[in-house]
Structure formats: structure tokens, C-alpha cells
Tab-separated table of C-alpha atoms in Angstrom:
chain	number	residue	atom	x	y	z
A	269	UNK	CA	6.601	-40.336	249.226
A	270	UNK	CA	3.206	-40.595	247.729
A	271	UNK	CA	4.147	-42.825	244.861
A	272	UNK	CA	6.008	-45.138	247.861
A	273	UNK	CA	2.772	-45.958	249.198
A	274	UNK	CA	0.858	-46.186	246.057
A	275	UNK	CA	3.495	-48.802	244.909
A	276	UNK	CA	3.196	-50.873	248.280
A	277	UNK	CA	-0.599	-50.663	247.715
A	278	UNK	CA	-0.629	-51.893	244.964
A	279	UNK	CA	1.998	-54.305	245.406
A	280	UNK	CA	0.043	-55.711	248.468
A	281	UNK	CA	-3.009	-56.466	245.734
A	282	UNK	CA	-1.091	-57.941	243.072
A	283	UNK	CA	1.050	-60.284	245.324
A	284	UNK	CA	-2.896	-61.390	246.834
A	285	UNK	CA	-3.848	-62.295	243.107
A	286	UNK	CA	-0.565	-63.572	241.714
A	287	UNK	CA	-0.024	-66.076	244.959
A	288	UNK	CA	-3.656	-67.595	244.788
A	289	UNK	CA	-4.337	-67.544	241.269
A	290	UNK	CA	-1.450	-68.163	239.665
A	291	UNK	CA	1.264	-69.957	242.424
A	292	UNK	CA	-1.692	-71.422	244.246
A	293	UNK	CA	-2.470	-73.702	242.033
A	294	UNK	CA	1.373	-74.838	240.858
A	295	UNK	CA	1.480	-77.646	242.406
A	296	UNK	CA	5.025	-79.219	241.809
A	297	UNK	CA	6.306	-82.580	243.505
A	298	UNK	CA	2.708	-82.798	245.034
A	299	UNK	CA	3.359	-80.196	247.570
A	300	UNK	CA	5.557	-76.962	246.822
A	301	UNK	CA	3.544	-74.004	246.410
A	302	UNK	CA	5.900	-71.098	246.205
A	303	UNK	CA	5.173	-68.518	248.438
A	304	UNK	CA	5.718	-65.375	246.221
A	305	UNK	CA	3.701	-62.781	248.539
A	306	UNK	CA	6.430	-62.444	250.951
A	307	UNK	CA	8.100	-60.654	248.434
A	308	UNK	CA	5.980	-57.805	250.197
A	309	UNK	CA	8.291	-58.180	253.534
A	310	UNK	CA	11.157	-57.650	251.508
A	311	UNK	CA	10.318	-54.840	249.862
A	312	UNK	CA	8.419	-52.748	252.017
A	313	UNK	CA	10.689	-49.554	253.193
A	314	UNK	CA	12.464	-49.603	256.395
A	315	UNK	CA	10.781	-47.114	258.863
A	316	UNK	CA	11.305	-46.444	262.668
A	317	UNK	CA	7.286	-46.585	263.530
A	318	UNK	CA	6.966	-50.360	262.115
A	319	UNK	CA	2.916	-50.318	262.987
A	320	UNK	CA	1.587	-50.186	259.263
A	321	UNK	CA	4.425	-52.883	258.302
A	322	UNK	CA	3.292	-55.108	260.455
A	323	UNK	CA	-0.700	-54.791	260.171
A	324	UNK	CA	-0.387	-54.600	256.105
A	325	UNK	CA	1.768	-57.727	256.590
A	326	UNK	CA	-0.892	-59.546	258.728
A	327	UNK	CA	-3.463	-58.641	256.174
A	328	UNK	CA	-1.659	-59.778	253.376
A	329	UNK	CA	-1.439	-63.289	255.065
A	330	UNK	CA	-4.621	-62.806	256.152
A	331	UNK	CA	-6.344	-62.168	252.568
A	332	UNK	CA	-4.097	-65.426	251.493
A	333	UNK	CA	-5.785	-67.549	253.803
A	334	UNK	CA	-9.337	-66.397	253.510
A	335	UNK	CA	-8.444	-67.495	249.294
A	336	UNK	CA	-6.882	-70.760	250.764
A	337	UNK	CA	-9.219	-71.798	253.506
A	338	UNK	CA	-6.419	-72.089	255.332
A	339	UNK	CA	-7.048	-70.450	258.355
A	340	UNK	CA	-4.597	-68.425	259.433
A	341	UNK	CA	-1.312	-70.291	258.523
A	342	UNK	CA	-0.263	-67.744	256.102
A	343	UNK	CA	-1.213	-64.566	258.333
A	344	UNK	CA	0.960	-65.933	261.547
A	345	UNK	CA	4.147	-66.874	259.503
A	346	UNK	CA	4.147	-63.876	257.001
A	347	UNK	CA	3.786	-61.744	260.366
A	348	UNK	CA	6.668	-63.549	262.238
A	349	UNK	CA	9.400	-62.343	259.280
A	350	UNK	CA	7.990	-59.274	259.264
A	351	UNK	CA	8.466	-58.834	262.992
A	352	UNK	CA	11.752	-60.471	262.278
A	353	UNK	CA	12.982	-58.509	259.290
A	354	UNK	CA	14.904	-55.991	261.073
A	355	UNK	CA	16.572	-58.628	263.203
A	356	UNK	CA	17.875	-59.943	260.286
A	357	UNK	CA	19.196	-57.159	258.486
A	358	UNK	CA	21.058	-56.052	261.974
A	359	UNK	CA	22.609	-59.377	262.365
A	360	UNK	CA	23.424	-58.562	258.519
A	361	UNK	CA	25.217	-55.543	258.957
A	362	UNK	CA	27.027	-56.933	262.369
A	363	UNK	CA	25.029	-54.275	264.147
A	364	UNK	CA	26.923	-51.825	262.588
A	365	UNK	CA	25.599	-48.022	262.007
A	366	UNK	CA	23.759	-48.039	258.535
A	367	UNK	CA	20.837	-45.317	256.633
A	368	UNK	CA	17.063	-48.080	256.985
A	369	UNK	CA	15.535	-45.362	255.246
A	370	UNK	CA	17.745	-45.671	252.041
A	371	UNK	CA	17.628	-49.581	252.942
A	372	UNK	CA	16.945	-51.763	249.588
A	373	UNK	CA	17.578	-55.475	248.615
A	374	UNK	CA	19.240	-54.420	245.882
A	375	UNK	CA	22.285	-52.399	248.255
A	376	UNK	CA	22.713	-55.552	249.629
A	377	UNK	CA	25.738	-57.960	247.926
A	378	UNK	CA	24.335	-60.446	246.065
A	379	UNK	CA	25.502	-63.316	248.602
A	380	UNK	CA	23.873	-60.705	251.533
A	381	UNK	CA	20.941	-60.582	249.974
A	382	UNK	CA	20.146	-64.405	249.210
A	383	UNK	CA	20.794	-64.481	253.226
A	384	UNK	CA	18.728	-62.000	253.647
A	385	UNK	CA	15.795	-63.733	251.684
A	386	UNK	CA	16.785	-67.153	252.381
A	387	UNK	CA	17.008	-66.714	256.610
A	388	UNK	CA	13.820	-65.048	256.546
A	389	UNK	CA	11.791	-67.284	253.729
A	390	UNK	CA	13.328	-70.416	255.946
A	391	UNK	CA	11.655	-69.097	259.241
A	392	UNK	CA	8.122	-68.348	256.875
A	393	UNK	CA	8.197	-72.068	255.453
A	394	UNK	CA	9.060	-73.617	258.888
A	395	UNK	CA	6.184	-71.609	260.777
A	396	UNK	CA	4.038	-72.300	257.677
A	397	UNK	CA	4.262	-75.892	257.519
A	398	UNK	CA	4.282	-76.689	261.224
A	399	UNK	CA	0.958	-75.150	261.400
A	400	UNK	CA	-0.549	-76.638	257.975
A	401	UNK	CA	0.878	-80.174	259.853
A	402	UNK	CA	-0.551	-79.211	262.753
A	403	UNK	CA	1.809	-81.647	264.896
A	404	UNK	CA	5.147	-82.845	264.675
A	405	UNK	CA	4.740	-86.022	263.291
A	406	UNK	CA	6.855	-87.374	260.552
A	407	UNK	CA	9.208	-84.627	261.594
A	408	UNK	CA	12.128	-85.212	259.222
A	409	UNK	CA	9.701	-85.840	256.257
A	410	UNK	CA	8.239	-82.083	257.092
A	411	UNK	CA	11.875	-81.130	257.278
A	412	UNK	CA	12.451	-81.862	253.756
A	413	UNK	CA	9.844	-80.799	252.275
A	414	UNK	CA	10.546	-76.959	254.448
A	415	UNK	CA	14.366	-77.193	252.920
A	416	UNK	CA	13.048	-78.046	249.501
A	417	UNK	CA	10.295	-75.595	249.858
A	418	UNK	CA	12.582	-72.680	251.370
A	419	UNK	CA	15.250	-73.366	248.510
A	420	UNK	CA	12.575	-73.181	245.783
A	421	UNK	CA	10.780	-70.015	247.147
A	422	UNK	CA	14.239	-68.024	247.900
A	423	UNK	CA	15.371	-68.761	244.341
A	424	UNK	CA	12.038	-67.556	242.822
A	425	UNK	CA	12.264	-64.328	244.895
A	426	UNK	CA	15.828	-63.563	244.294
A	427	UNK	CA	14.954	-63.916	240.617
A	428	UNK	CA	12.035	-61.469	241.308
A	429	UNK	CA	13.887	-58.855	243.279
A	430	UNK	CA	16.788	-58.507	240.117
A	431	UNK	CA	14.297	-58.443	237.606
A	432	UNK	CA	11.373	-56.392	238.664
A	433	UNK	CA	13.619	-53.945	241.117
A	434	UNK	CA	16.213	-51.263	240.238
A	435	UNK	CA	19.683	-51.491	241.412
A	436	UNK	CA	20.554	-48.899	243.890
A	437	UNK	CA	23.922	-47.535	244.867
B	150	UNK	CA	0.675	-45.274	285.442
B	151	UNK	CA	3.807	-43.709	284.283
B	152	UNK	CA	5.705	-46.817	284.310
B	153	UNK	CA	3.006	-49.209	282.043
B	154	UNK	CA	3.276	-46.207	279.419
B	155	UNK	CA	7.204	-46.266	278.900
B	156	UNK	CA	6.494	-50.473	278.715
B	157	UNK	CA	3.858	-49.945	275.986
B	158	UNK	CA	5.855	-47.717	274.201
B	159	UNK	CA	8.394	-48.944	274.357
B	160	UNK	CA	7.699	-52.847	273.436
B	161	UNK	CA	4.655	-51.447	270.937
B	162	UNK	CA	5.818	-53.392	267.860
B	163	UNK	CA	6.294	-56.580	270.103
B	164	UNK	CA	2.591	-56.164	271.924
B	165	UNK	CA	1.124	-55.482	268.144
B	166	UNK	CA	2.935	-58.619	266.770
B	167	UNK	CA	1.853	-60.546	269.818
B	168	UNK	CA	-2.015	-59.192	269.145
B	169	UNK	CA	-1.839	-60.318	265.875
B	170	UNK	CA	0.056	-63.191	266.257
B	171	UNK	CA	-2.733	-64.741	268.444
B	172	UNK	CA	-5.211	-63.994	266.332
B	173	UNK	CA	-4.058	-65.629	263.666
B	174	UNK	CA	-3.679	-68.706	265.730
B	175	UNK	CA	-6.765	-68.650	267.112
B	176	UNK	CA	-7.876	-69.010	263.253
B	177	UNK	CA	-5.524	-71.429	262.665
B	178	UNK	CA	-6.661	-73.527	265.692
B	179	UNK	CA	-10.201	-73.025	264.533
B	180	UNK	CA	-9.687	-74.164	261.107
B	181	UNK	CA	-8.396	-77.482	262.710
B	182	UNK	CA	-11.476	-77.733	264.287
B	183	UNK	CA	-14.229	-79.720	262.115
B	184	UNK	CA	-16.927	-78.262	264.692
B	185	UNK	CA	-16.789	-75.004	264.329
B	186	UNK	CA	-17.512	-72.862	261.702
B	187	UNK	CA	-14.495	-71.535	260.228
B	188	UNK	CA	-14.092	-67.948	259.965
B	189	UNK	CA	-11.475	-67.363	257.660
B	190	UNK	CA	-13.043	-69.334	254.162
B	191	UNK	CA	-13.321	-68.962	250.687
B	192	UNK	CA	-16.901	-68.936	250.260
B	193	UNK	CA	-17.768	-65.094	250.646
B	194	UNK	CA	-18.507	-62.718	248.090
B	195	UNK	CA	-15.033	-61.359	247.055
B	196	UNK	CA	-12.955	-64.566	247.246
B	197	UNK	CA	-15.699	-66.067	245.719
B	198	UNK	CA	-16.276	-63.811	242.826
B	199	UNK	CA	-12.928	-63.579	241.878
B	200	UNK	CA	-12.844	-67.413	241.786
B	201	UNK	CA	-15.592	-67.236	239.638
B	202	UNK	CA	-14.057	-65.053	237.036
B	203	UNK	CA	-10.996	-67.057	236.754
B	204	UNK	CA	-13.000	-70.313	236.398
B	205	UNK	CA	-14.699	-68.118	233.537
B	206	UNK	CA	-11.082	-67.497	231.909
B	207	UNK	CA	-10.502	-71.197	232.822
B	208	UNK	CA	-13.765	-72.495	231.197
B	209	UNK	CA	-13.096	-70.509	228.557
B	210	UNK	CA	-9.894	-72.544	227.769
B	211	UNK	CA	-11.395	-76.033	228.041
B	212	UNK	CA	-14.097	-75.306	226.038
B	213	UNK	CA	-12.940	-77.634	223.004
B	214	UNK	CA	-12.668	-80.337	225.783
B	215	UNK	CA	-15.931	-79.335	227.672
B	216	UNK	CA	-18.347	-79.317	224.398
B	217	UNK	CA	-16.277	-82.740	223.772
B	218	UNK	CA	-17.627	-84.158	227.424
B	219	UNK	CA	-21.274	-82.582	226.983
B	220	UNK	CA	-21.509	-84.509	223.459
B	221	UNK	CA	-20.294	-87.687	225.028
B	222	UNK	CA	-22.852	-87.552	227.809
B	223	UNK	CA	-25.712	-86.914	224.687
B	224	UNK	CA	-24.995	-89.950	223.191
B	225	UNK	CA	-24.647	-91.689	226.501
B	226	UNK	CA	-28.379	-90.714	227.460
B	227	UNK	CA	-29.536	-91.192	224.344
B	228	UNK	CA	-28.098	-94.777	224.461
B	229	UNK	CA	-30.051	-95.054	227.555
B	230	UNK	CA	-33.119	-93.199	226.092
B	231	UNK	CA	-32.950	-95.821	223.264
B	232	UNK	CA	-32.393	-98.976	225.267
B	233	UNK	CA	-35.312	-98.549	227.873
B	234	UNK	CA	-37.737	-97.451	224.625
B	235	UNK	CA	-36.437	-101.194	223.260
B	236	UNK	CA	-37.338	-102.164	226.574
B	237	UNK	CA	-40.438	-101.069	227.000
B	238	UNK	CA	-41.680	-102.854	223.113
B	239	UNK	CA	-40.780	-106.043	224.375
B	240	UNK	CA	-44.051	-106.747	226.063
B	241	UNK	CA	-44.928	-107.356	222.025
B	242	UNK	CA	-42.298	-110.062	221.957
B	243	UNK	CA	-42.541	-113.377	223.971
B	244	UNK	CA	-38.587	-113.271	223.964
B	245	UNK	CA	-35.922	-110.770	225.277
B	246	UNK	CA	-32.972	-110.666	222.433
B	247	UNK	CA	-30.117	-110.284	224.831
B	248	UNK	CA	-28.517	-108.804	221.201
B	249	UNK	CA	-30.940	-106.522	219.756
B	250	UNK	CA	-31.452	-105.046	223.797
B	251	UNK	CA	-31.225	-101.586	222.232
B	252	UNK	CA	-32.244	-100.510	219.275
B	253	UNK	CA	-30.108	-97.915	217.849
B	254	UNK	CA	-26.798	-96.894	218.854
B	255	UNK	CA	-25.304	-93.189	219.365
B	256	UNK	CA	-21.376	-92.295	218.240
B	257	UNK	CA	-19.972	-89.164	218.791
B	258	UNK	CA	-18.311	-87.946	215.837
B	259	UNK	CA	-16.836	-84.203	215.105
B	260	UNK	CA	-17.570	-82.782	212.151
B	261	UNK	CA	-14.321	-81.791	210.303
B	262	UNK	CA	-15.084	-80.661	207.414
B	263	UNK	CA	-18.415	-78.819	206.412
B	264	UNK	CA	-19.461	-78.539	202.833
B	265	UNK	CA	-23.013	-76.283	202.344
B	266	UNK	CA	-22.609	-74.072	199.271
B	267	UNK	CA	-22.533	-76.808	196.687
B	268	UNK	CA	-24.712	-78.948	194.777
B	269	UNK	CA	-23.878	-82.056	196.159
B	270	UNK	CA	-22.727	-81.459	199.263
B	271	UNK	CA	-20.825	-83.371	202.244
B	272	UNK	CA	-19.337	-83.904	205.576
B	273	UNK	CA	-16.293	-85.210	206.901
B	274	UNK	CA	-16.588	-86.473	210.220
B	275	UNK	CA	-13.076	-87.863	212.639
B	276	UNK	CA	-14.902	-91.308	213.208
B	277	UNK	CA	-14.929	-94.550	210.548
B	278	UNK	CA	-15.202	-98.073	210.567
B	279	UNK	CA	-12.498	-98.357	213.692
B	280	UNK	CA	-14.967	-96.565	215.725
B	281	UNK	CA	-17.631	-98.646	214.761
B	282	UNK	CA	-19.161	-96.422	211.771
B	283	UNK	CA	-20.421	-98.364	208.524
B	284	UNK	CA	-22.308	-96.998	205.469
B	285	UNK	CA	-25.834	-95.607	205.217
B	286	UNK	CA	-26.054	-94.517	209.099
B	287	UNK	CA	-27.872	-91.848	209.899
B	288	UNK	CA	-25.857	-88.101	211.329
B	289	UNK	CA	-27.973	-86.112	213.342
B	290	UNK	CA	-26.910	-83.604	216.413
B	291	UNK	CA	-29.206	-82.485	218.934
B	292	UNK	CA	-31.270	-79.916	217.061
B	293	UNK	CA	-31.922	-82.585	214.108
B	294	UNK	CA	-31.361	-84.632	210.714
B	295	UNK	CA	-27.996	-83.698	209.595
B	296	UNK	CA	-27.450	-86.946	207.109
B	297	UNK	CA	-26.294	-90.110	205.863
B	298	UNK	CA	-23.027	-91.792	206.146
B	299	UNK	CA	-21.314	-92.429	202.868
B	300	UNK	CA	-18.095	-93.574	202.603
B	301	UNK	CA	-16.377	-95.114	205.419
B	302	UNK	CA	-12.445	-95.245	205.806
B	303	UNK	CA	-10.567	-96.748	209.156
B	304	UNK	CA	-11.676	-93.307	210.727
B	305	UNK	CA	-13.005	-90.819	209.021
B	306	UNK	CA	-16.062	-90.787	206.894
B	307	UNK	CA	-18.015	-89.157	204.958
B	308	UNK	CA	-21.627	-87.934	205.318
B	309	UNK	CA	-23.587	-87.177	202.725
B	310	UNK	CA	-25.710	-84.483	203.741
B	311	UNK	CA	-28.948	-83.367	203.542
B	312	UNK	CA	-28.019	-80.417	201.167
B	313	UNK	CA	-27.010	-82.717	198.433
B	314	UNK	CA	-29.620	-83.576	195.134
B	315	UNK	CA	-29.310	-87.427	196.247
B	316	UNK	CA	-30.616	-87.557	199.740
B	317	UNK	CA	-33.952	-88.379	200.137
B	318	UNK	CA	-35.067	-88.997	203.730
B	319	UNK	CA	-38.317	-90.372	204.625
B	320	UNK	CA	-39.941	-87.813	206.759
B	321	UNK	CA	-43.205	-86.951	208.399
B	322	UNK	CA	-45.946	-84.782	209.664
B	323	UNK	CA	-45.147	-84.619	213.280
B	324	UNK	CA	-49.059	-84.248	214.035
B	325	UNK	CA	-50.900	-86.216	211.643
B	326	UNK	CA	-48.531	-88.790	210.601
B	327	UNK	CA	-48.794	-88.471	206.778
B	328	UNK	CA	-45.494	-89.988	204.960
B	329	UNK	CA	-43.554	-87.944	202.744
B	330	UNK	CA	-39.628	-87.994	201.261
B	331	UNK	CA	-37.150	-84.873	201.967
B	332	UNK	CA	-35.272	-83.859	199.349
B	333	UNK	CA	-33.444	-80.638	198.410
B	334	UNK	CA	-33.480	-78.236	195.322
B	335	UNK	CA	-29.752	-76.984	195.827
B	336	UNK	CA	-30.799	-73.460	196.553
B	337	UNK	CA	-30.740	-72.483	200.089
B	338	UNK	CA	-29.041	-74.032	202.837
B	339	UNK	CA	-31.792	-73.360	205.351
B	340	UNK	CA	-34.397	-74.984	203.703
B	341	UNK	CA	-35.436	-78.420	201.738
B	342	UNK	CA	-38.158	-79.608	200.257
B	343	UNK	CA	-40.626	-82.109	201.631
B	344	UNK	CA	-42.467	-84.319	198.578
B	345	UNK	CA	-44.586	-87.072	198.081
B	346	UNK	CA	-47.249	-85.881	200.513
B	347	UNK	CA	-50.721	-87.337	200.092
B	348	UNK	CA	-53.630	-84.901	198.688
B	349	UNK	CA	-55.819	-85.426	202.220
B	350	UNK	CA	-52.828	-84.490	204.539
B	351	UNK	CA	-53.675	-81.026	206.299
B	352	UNK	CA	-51.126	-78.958	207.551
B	353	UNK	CA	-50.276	-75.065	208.042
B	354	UNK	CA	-46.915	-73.175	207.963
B	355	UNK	CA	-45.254	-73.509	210.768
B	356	UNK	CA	-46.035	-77.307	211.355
B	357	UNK	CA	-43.011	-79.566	212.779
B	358	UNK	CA	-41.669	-81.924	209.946
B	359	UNK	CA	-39.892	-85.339	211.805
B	360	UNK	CA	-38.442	-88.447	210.597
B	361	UNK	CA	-40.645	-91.312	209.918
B	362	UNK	CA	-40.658	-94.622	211.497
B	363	UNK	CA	-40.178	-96.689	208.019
B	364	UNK	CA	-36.901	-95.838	207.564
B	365	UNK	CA	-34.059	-98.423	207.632
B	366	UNK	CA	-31.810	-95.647	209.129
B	367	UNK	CA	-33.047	-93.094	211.125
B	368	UNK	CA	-35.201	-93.249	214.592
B	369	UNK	CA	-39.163	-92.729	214.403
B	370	UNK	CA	-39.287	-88.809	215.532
B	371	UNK	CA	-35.632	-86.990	214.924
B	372	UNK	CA	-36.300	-82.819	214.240
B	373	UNK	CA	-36.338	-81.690	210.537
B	374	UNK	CA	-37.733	-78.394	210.298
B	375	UNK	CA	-41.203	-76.968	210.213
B	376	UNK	CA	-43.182	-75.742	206.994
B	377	UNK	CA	-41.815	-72.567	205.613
B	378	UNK	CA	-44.387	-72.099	202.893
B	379	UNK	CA	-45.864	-74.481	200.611
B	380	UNK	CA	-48.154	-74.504	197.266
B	381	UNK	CA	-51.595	-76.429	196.709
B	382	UNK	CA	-52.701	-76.968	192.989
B	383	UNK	CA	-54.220	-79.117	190.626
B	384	UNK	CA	-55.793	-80.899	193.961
B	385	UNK	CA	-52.116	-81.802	195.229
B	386	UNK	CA	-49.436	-80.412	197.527
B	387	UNK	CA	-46.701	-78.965	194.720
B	388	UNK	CA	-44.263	-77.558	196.850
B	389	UNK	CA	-43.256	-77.559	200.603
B	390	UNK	CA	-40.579	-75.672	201.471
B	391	UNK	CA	-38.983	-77.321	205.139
B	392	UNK	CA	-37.065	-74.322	207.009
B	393	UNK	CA	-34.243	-76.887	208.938
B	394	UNK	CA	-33.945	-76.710	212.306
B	395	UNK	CA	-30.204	-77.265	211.546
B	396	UNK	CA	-27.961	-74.419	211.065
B	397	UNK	CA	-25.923	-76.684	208.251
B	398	UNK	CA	-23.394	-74.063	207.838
B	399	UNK	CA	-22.098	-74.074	211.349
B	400	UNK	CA	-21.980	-78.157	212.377
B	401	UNK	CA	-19.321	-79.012	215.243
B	402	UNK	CA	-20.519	-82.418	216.731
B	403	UNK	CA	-22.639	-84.815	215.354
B	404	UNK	CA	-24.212	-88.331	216.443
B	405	UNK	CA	-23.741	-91.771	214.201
B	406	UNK	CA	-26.725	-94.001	214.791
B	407	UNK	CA	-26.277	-97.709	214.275
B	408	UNK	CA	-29.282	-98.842	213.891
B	409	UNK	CA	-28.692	-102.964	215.652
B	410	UNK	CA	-31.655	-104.004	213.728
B	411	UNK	CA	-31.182	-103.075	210.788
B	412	UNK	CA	-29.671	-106.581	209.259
B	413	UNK	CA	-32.549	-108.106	210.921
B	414	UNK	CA	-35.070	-106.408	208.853
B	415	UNK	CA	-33.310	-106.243	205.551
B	416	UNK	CA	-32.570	-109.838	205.540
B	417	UNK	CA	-36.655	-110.074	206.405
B	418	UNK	CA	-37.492	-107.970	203.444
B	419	UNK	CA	-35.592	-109.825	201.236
B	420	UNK	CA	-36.846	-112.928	202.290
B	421	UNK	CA	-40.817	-111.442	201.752
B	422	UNK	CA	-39.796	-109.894	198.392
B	423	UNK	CA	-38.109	-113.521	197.554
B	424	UNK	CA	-41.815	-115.180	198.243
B	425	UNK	CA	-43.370	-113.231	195.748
């Protein structure tokens, strides 16, 4: 249990660094930054008392912005799919009976789990970009660039979540 | 009472993500605003400092490119340096020579090769007559005389340096202005010798040595060294050993002077020496 939280604690720090030094600054086709530090949402553990999911997770955008000067784009949209995450993984499982607490991405079918990334990293690009636009002008433009963005984050995560995590039965 | 409990309990993680929620839109809102103060910004001590470490790592990967920029800029002042100095003499002349506006000329060259251990030694620097370099130009860098060009190919050349038996350099007392001719013994490459120095000259160790204002080559006033030691017999100056303000064994970028007058005053020369 203790080594659970150390690894989200320190997850939570090196997600901070690697998204503002390292994917901050990628800056392909002008605009995509990949949002890697939502790989936090995905991998936090499934609890019943969701309180310290969704503070961490409002911190973690938080810290993001405060390194962005970006107000607090990253804190609102990283806290929406974290509100939502459950949501998802109920409409998932057709609201069937299953264990959260032994819940993992890597339980999940492979097509299951890019749904499960790709649904939620959607709603975090959509949020995000509405509020770094600020209006919804040029709406189809910002469309594009969400799709392009949401394809090119989910792939980067999936590729995260089978490399870095173990497979569970 | 009873009632607004069960609702708080029971919609807790919907009244926290609400809390939060608005907060972070009021931050977003505010960060839209060009009024306000924002905040949520970058410029506080943690962001900050860990911005500054990476530029560190950063800087510490451009610093070919950065020492490349800095030694541009040199010769770019120095061009400036020179031209209002050729700017200032022309209240001697009744006419501005639209040609000769500057006197001397600064190129940035890099050293590539470094020779200090032999005799005769030399330089190889990554600029040659496509760049604008021709023989017998004077090499210095910042902290002094470094030497003279040599050879010239389409671009490279060589230098031959100050540590070689064949240079001789027309050099100076920085305070009294007594003429004298640099040369070098082959022995050390921190020091040279400094000859030719008239009997009456007074000096002491530690005085600057600079380069003279005769030369063809080099600008009045360029850093040599100062006096390491020096011997006084038979009513004459024997020896003067110059410690260089150059560290010759560790050169990286170095400045080519043209000096835009120099044809000028040859030609002038030869025309006074033809008289006679």
C-alpha cells in the first residue's frame, strides 16, 4: 500500500518535469504539444473515496500551468477526466459488476483500453483547447487541430502504458 | 440539517470537482485578462529555478555556437571601435576617404590547429582568402598579439605565430613609448623576448609591453605581456623576458586585422625610398 502511494508521488513529480521540460517545448506542426501528464489519470488506482484523486489531479494541472503561464487551462481539463474517469470505465464494462480496486489499463483489451485513453484524452484536448482559444472562432480549424492533437497524445500514452506498466491478469 | 448532510455526502466528489473546477476558471479567465496580475505564472522561485537549471544544461549545449556569437559581436565592436577612432583623425585631413573610413578591419577566424612546443611554430585558422584573409595580417584575440598570417589558401591559413624564431613584432613600452622588436628564444611558451630597447628607456618588472604604432600590420596599442625579468649590462638592456598575456597553448578564436591602409602607405614608402 505504501509503495502505491510512493509510486503515484512520485509519478505526479516526474510527469510535472517530463511535460514542461521535455514535451513542452516539442513543438510539432506549430502547435501539438503532447499532453503526457494525464498519464497520471490513467494510472492512479481506482478507490471508492475519490477526494485525493481528484485534488492530486487538480494540482498536477495546476503545477503545469504555473510552468506554462497558462492559467489554469491545464488544471480545469486534467480535472474534468478525472471526474470523468469512472464514467468511462462503467460505460466500458456496460455497467456490469467488476473488482476497481484490482482495476489496471493493462486488464483492459487492447482495443478497450485505446477507448479508454482515447474517450478520455479527446474530452482533455477539447476542454484544453477551447479554453487556450478562449472563443469559438474558427471552430472547425480548432476541431482539427483537437482530432490531430487527441490522436497524437492517445498514441504516445498507449505506447507509455505497454512499455513502462506490467501486464496484469 | 439532516437532509443538506445526505446531499453533501452524497454528491461530495461532484461539489469538490465543482470547487475546483471554478477555480481553475477563475485563473483561466484571469489569465485572459491583460489587467490583472496573473496569479498562476512562471516567474516565482521554483518554476523559475528549475528553468534556470535547464537553460544551464541548455547553455551548456550551445556553447560551441554561443562563444561563436560572442566572437562575432568582438569583431563587430571592434569594427566600430576602429571606424569612429578613423573618424575622429580626420580633423588632420581636409578630406573624408569614403574608402579608407576605417582603418583596420576585424575577421573572426577559429583557430584549428595549435602548434606551441616547436621551434618554429604555427596556426591554422578556418578562414583564407574567400573570407577576405591575405598574407602578413596580424592574429590577435581579446587578451593580445597572437601573430602573423602566413600562407593563405581559399580558406584556411596559416599564422605564423609568435612562438616561432622568425617573428619579430614591433612592440612598445606601454608607458613611456620607447620602440623595441619582440622576438622569441624557442624556450618557453609563456614568455618572449623584447630587444632593441634604447639604453635611456626606464622600466620595472611588471611593466605592460603593447604593440607599436609603426607597424604595417598591427594596431597602435594591442596587449603583449608585461616584463617578467630583464638584465642591464655593459650600459644596455641585454635581456627582457615578456611573460604573454596569451595563454598560446590553449587558442580557440582569433581576430584577422586587415589593415585598409596598408597599400596606401607601402606604395608611399616606396615612392620616398625611390627619391633617394
Amino acid at each position: 500500500m505504501n509503495n502505491l502511494i510512493l509510486i503515484n508521488v512520485l509519478r505526479f513529480f516526474v510527469l510535472i518535469l517530463l511535460q514542461v521540460l521535455v514535451f513542452n517545448s516539442f513543438e510539432f506542426l506549430r502547435f501539438l504539444n503532447p499532453a503526457i501528464y494525464i498519464l497520471f489519470v490513467f494510472l492512479f488506482p481506482i478507490r471508492k473515496d475519490r477526494t485525493i484523486f481528484l485534488v492530486s489531479s487538480f494540482f498536477l494541472g495546476l503545477f503545469i500551468d504555473f510552468f506554462s503561464n497558462s492559467g489554469g487551462i491545464n488544471a480545469a481539463s486534467i480535472l474534468l477526466i478525472a471526474y470523468l474517469r469512472i464514467y468511462v470505465i462503467n460505460f466500458l464494462h456496460r455497467n456490469r459488476e467488476f473488482d476497481f480496486v484490482l482495476f489496471h489499463p493493462r486488464s483492459l483489451s487492447f482495443g478497450k483500453m485505446v477507448s479508454y485513453v482515447g474517450i478520455l484524452t479527446f474530452i482533455h484536448q477539447f476542454v484544453f483547447y477551447l479554453l487556450s482559444n478562449f472563443s469559438f472562432h474558427n471552430f472547425l480549424n480548432l476541431l482539427t487541430k483537437i482530432t490531430i492533437s487527441t490522436i497524437f497524445t492517445t498514441i504516445l500514452l498507449v505506447l507509455s502504458i505497454l512499455l513502462f506498466e506490467k501486464k496484469t491478469k | 440539517m439532516r437532509f443538506i448532510v445526505y446531499i453533501l455526502l452524497k454528491y461530495k466528489f461532484f461539489l469538490i470537482f465543482l470547487l475546483l473546477e471554478s477555480i481553475a476558471l477563475i485563473f483561466t479567465i484571469q489569465s485572459h485578462s491583460y489587467h490583472k496580475s496573473h496569479f498562476v505564472n512562471s516567474a516565482n522561485a521554483i518554476t523559475g529555478g528549475i528553468y534556470e537549471q535547464t537553460a544551464t544544461i541548455e547553455e551548456f549545449f550551445v556553447l560551441k555556437k554561443e562563444n561563436q556569437n560572442l566572437a562575432n559581436e568582438n569583431a563587430r565592436l571592434k569594427n566600430i571601435i576602429a571606424r569612429i577612432s578613423a573618424e575622429k583623425d580626420t580633423t588632420n585631413f581636409t578630406m573624408v576617404d569614403s574608402i579608407y573610413y576605417q582603418e583596420y578591419k576585424y575577421t573572426v577566424a577559429k583557430v584549428v590547429n595549435n602548434q606551441y612546443t616547436r621551434k618554429n611554430n604555427y596556426l591554422t585558422i578556418d578562414k583564407g582568402s574567400n573570407q577576405g584573409i591575405g598574407e602578413d595580417m596580424a592574429v590577435v584575440n581579446s587578451l593580445g598579439v597572437i601573430g602573423i598570417t602566413k600562407d593563405v589558401g581559399s580558406n584556411h591559413a596559416t599564422v605564423l605565430s609568435i612562438l616561432n624564431s622568425n617573428s619579430k613584432i614591433h612592440a612598445k613600452l606601454k608607458n613611456s613609448s620607447h620602440y623595441g622588436t619582440l622576438l622569441w628564444n624557442g624556450e618557453s611558451y609563456t614568455t618572449a623576448q623584447l630587444t632593441d630597447i634604447p639604453r635611456q628607456a626606464k622600466f620595472g618588472i611588471g611593466d605592460t609591453i603593447i604593440t607599436g604604432g609603426r607597424s604595417l600590420l598591427f594596431p597602435e596599442g594591442i596587449p603583449i605581456g608585461i616584463v617578467k625579468d630583464f638584465e642591464y649590462d655593459n650600459n644596455k638592456y641585454e635581456k627582457i623576458d615578456i611573460s604573454l598575456f596569451n595563454d598560446m597553448s590553449a587558442l580557440s578564436y582569433v581576430d584577422v586585422i586587415t589593415n585598409l591602409n596598408k597599400k596606401e602607405l607601402e606604395q608611399l614608402e616606396e615612392r620616398s625610398n625611390d627619391n633617394e
